[in-house]
Coordinates of C-alpha atoms in Angstrom, one line a residue:
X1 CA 80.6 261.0 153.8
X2 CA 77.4 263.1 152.6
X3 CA 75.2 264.7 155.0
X4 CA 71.7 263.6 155.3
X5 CA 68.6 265.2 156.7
X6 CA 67.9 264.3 160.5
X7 CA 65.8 261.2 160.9
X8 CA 64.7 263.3 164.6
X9 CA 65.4 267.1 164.0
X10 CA 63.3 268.1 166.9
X11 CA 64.8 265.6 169.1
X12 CA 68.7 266.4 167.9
X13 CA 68.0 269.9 168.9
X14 CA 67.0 269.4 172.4
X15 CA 70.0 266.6 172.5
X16 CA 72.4 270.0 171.5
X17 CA 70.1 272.3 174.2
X18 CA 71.1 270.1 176.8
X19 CA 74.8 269.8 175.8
X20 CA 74.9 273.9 175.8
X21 CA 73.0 274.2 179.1
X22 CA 75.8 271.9 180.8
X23 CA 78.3 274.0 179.4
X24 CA 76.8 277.1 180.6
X25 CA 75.9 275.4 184.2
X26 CA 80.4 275.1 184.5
X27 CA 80.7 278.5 183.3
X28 CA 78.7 279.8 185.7
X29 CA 79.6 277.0 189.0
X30 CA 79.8 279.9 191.3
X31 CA 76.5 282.0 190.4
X32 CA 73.4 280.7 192.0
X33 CA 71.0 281.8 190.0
X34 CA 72.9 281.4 186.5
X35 CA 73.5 277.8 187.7
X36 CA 69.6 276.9 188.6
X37 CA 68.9 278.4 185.3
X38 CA 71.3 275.9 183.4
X39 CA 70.2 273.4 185.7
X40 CA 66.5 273.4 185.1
X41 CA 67.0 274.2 181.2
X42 CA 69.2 270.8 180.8
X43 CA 66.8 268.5 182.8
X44 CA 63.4 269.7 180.5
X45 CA 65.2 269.8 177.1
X46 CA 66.4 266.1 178.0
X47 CA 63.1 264.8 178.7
X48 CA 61.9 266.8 175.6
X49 CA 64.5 264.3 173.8
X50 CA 62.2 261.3 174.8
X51 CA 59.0 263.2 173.8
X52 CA 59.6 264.3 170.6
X53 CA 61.4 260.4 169.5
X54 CA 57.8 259.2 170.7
X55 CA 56.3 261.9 168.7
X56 CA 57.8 260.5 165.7
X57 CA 57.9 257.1 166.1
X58 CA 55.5 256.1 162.9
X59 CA 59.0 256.5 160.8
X60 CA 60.3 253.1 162.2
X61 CA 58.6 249.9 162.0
X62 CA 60.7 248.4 164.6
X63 CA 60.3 251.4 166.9
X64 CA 58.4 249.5 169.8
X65 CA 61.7 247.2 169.7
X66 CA 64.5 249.2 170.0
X67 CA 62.8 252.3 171.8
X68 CA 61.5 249.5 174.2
X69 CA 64.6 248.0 174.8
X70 CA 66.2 251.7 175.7
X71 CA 63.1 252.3 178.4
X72 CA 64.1 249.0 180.3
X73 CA 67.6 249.7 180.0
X74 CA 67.2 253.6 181.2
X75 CA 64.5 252.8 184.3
X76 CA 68.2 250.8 185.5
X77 CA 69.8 253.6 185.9
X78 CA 69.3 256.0 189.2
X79 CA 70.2 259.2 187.5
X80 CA 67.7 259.1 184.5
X81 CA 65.0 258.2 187.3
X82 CA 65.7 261.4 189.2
X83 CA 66.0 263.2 186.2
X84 CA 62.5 262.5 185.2
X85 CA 61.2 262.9 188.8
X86 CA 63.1 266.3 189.1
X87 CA 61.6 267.5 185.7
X88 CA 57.7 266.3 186.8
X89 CA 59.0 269.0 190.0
X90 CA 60.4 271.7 188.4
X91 CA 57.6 271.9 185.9
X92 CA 54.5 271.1 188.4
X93 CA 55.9 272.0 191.9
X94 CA 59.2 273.8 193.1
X95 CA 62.4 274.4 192.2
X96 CA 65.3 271.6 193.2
X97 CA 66.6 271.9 197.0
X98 CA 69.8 272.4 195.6
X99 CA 73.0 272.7 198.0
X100 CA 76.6 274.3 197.9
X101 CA 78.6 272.2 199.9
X102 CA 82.8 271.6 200.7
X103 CA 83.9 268.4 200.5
X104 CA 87.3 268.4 203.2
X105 CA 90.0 265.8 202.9
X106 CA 92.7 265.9 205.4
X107 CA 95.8 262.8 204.1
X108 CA 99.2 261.5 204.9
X109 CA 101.8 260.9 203.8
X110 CA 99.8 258.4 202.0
X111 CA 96.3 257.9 202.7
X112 CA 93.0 260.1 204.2
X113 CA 93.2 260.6 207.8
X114 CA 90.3 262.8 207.6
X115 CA 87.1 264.2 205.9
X116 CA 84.4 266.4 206.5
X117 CA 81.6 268.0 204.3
X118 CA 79.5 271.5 205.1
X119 CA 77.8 273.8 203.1
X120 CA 78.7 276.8 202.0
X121 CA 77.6 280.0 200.0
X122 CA 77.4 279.7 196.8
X123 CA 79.6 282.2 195.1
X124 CA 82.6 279.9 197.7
X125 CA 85.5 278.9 195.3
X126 CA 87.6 275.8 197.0
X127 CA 90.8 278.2 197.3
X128 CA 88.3 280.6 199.3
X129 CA 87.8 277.2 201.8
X130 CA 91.4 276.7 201.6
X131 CA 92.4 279.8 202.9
X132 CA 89.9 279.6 205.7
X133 CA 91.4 276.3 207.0
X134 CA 95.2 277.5 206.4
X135 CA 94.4 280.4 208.8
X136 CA 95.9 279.6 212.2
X137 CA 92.8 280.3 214.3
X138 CA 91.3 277.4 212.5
X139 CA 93.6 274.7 213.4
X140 CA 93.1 271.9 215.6
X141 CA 89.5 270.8 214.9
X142 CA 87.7 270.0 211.6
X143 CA 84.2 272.1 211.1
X144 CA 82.3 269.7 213.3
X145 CA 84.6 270.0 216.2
X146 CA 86.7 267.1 215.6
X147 CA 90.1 266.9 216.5
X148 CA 92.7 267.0 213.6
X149 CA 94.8 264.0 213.8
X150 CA 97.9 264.0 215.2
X151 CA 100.8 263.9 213.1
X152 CA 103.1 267.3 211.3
X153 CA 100.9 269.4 209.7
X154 CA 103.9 269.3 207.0
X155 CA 103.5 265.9 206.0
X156 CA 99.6 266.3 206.1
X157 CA 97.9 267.6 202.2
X158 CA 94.5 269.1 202.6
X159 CA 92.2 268.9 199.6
X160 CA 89.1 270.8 198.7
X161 CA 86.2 270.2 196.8
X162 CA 83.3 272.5 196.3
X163 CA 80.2 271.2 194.7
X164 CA 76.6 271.5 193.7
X165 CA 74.3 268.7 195.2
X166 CA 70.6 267.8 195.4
X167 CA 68.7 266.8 198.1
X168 CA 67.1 263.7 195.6
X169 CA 70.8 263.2 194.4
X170 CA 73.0 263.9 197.7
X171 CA 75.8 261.8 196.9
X172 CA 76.5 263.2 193.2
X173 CA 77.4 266.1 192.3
X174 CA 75.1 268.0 189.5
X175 CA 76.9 268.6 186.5
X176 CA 78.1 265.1 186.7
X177 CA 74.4 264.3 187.0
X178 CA 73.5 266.2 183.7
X179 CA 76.2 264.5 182.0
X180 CA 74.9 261.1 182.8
X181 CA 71.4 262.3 181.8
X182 CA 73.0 263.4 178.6
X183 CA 74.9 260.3 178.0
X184 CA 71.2 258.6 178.6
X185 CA 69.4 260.2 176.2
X186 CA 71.9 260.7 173.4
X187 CA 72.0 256.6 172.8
X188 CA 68.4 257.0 172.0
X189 CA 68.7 259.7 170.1
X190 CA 71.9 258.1 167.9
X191 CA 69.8 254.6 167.6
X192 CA 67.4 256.8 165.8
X193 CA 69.9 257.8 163.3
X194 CA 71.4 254.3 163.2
X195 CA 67.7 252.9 162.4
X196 CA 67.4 255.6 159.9
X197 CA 71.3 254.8 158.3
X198 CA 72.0 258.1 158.6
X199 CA 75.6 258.6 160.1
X200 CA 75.9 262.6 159.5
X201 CA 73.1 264.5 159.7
X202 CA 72.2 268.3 158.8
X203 CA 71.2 269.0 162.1
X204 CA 72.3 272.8 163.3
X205 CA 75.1 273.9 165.3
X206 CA 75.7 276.4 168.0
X207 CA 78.4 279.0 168.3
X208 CA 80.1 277.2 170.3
X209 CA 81.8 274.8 168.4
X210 CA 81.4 271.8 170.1
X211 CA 77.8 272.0 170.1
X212 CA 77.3 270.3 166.7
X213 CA 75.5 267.6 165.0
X214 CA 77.8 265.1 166.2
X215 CA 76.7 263.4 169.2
X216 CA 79.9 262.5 171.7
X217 CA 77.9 260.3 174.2
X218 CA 80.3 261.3 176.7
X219 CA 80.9 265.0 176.0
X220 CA 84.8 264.8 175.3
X221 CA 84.6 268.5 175.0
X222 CA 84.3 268.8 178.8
X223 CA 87.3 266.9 180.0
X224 CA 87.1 264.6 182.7
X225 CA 84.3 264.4 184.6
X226 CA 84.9 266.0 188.0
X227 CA 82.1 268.9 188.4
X228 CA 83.1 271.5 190.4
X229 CA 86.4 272.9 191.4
X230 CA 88.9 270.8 193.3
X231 CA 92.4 272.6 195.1
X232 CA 95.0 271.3 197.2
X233 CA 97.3 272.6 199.6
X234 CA 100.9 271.1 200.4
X235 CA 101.7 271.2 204.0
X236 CA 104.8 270.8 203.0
X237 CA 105.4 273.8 200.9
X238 CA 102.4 275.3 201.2
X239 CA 101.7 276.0 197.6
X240 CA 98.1 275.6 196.7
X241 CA 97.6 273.5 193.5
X242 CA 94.9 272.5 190.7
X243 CA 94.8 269.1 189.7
X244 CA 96.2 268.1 186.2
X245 CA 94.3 265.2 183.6
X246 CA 95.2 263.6 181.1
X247 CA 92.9 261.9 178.5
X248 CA 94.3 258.7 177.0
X249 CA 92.8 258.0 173.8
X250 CA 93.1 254.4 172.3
X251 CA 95.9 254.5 169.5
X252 CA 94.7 253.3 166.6
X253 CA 98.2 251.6 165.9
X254 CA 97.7 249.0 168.2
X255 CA 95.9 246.4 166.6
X256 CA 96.7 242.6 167.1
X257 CA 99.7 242.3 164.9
X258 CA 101.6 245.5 166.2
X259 CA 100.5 244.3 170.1
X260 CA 102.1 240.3 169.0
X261 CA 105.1 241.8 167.6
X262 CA 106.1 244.7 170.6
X263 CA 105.0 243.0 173.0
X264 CA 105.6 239.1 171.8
X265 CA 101.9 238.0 173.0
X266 CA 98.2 237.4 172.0
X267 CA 96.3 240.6 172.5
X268 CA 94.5 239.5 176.1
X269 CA 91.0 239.4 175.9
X270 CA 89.3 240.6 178.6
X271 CA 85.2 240.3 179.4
X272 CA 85.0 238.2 182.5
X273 CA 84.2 240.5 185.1
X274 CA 87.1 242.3 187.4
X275 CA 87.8 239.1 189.1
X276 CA 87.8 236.6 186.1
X277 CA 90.2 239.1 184.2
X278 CA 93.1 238.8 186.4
X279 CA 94.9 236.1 184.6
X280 CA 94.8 238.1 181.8
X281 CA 96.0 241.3 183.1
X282 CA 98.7 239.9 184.9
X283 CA 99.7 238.3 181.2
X284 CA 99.7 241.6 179.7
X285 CA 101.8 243.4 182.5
X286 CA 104.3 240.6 182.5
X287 CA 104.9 241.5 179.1
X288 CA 105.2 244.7 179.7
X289 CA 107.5 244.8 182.7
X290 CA 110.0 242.4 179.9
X291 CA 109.4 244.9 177.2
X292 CA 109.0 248.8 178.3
X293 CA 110.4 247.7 182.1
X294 CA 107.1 248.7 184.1
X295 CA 104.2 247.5 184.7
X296 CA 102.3 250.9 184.8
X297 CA 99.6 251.5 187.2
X298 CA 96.3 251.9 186.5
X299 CA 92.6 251.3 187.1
X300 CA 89.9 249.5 185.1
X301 CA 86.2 250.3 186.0
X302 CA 83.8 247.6 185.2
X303 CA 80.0 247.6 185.2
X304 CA 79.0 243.9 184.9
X305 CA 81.8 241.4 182.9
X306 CA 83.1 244.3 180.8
X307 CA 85.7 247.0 181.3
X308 CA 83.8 250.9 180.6
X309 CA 87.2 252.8 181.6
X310 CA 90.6 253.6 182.2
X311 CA 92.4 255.7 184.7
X312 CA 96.5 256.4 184.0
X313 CA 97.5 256.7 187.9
X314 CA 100.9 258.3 189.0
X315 CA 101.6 258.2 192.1
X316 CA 104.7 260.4 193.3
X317 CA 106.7 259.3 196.6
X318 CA 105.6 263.0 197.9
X319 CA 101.9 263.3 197.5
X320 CA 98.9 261.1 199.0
X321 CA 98.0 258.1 196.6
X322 CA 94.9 257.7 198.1
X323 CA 94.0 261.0 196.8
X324 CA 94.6 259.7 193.3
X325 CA 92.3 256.9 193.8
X326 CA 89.8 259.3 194.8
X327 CA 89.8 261.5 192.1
X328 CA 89.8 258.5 189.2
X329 CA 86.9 257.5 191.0
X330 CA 85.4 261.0 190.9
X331 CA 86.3 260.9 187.5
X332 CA 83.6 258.3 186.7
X333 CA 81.0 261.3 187.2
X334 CA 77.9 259.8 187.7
X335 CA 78.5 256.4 185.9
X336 CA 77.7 253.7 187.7
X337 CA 80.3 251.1 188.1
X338 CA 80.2 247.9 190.6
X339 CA 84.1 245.8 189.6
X340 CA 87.4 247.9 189.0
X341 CA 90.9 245.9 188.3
X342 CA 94.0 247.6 189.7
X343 CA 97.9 247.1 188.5
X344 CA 100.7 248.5 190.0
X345 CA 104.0 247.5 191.3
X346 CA 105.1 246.4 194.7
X347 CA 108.3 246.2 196.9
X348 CA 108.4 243.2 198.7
X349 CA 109.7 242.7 202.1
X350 CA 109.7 241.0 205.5
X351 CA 106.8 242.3 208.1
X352 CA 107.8 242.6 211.9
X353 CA 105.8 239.5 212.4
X354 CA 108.0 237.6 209.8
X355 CA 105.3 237.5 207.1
X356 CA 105.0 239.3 203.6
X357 CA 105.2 243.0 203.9
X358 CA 104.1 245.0 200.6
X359 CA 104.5 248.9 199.5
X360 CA 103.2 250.6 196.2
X361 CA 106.4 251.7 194.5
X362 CA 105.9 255.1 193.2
X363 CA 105.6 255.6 189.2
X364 CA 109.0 256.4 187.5
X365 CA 109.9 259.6 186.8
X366 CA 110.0 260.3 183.2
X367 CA 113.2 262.7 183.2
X368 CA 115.3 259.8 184.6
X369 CA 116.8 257.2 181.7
X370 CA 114.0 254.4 182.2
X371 CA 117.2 251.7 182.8
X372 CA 116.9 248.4 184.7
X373 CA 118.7 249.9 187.5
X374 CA 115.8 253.0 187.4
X375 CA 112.9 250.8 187.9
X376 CA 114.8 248.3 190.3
X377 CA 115.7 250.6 192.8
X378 CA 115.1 249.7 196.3
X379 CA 116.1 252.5 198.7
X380 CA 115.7 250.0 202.0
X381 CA 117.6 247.3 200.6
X382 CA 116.9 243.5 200.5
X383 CA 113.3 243.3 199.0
X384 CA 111.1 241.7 196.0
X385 CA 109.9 243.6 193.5
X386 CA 106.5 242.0 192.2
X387 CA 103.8 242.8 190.1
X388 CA 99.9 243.4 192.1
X389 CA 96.7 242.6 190.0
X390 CA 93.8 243.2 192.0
X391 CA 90.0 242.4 191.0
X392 CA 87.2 244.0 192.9
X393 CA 83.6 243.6 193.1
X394 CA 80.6 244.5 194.5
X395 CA 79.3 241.3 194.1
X396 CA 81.8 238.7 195.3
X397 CA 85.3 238.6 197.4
X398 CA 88.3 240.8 196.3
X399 CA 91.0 238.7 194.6
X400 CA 94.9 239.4 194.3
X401 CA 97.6 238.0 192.0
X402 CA 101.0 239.5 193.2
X403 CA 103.8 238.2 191.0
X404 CA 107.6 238.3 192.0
X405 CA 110.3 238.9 189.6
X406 CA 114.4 239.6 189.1
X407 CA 116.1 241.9 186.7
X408 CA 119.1 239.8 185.8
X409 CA 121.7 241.0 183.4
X410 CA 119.2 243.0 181.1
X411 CA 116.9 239.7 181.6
X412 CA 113.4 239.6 183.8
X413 CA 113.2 236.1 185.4
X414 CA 109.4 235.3 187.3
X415 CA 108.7 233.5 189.8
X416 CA 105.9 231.4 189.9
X417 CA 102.8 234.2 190.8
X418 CA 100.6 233.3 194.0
X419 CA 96.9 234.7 194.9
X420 CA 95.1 235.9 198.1
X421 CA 91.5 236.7 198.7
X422 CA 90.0 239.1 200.9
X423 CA 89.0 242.5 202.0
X424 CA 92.2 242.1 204.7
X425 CA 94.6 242.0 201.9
X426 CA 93.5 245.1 199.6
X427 CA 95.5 248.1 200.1
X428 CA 93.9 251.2 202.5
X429 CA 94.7 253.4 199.3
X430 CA 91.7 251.4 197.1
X431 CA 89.1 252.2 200.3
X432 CA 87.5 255.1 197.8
X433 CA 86.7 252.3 195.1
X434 CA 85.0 250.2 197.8
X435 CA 83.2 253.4 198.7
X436 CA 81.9 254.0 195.4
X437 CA 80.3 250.9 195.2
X438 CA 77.9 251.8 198.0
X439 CA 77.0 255.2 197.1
X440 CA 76.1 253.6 193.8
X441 CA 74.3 250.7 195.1
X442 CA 72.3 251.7 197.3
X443 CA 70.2 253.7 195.0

């Protein structure tokens, strides 16, 4: 594929300023003035982007069309809006009110008993804030004087999160911010090449490598999209930790006849919205359950009918799951999302009350041999082990498809899979999804 000149040189260049500006705003997280600097450059080079398109808009004829089209859909979205507003400020007026706060989660054995948030100076690392609460004079009460729940510190996993926020964009954190402001303006920008059928262009590149003429939308080269720095400490042992991502890229492989023949289905189809997708799902992780033995566990986020993205969860019998929730969720960035579709695996069993009692198994080990007897293991004894699909929206009740099965001489026999609807039957662990849809909402 031959290069071609840029149909929007001017406009590719400020696209790459902005990409390098949110690289050097990570490098430098924990130096105030370093970070401003970054912060500032990326939000004028982006609306330089829209500028300079407008500038030279005589070389389309259907310019008013598509440009139009990517206004409307733009003044939708919160962070593009504050973008603009915080440029008109920077430029005119002030300087952002920019804030260094710590983000405090106290969990379970399973699931946040606590959280707190406070700021703190700038050059603050999370393991700095870690330390602090792992010092004895600070236990017992949270920074605003609230008792610690009660319960053995061992079991208990405190996690850290130190961020950048602003006070027009409190509930975001910045370099999540820039990269949805990136994400904005570089569909505009690659509908100007696609108008001018140019795929590669001769635009120039940085010396950092990923700072080329290609445009990645979703800046790949920056991993997933939790700004900041995030640590946890194990009451248990009381390592401290950084969490580990993984990226799971769609393999190419897997087209319709290779999905028919491993799996022995139609390829779902899926574009109904969180709650309309659940039949579906549930088709696909029947399959897989008969074929690979497990379901997997995972979370689809959804803006409107379709799917946008997809979280790999793992949730070990030793670490809060909640947690993991959380961080998919943080994961996200700024994007706004208002449906997600959860799978995982249940045990089965009988409440005190004589009703259905449910528990998320954890995910199998991958050192074990992934045999029948691996994933059926139930270490109370006389339980179901089922199969959870679980829609939720913003807009309309949560719904549940929980389907029981029976590993049987190498076999999987299913029973017949019943629903429930309700916020009273969606797990506590889901409560940061739920959360998300406010922060985002409400904007």
């Amino acid at each position: 594929m031959s290069l071609k000149a840029c149909p929007c040189i001017d406009a590719h260049r400020r696209l790459m300023d902005v990409h390098e500006d949110i690289h050097r705003a990570i490098d430098n997280y924990h130096e105030p003035e370093e970070f401003r600097r970054s912060l500032n450059s990326a939000i004028q080079s982006a609306r330089s982007v829209t500028f300079l398109i407008q500038k030279r808009k005589s070389k389309w004829a259907d310019f008013d069309d598509w440009y139009g089209t990517w206004v409307a859909t733009s003044k939708l979205n919160p962070v593009l809006a504050w973008s603009v507003h915080s440029r008109n400020k920077i430029v005119k007026e002030e300087d952002l009110k920019t804030s260094s706060v710590a983000e405090i989660g106290i969990y379970g054995p399973r699931l946040k008993v606590l959280e707190d948030a406070f700021v703190v100076p700038a050059a603050t690392t999370a393991e700095d804030v870690l330390r602090i609460i792992a010092q004895p004079s600070q236990a017992g009460t949270s920074q605003q004087n609230e008792p610690i729940p009660a319960g053995d510190p061992a079991e208990m996993t405190i996690r850290v999160r130190r961020k950048w926020i602003d006070s027009g964009l409190p509930h975001l954190e910045l370099v999540s911010a820039l990269r949805e402001v990136y994400r904005g303006v570089a569909h505009v920008v690659e509908e100007a090449h696609t108008r001018s059928q140019v795929d590669r262009c001769t635009a120039p590149h940085f010396s950092r490598s990923c700072v080329n003429a290609e445009i990645d939308a979703g800046l790949g080269c920056m991993g997933p999209d939790i700004g900041g720095s995030v640590m946890f400490l194990d009451g248990r042992t009381g390592e401290v930790r950084t969490p580990q991502y993984v990226r799971v890229n769609r393999d190419p492989d897997m087209d319709e006849a290779f999905f028919h023949e491993h799996y022995g289905i139609p390829t779902p189809t899926f574009g109904k919205g969180p709650i309309g997708d659940l039949e579906a799902r549930l088709e696909m992780a029947r399959a897989m359950v008969r074929t690979e033995g497990f379901a997997g566990q995972f979370l689809m986020f959804y803006y409107g009918d379709e799917p946008f993205s997809f979280a790999p969860l793992t949730f070990e019998s030793d670490r809060p799951r909640e947690a993991k929730i959380e961080m998919a969720v943080e994961g996200l960035g700024a994007r706004s999302f208002d449906g997600a579709l959860f799978v995982t695996e249940l045990w089965m069993g009988t409440g005190t009350s004589g009703g259905e009692k449910s528990e998320v198994t954890p995910t199998p080990n991958e050192d074990e041999e992934q045999e029948s007897s691996h994933y059926a293991r139930d270490t109370i004894g006389g339980r179901k082990e089922a199969i959870s699909v679980i829609g939720l929206s913003a807009h309309s009740t949560p719904r549940q498809l929980i389907q029981v099965f029976r590993r049987v001489d190498g076999e999987v026999e299913f029973d017949k899979p019943f629903e429930t609807r309700g916020w009273n039957a969606i797990p506590p662990l889901l409560r940061p999804v739920v959360r998300g849809f406010s922060k985002r909402s409400s904007d």
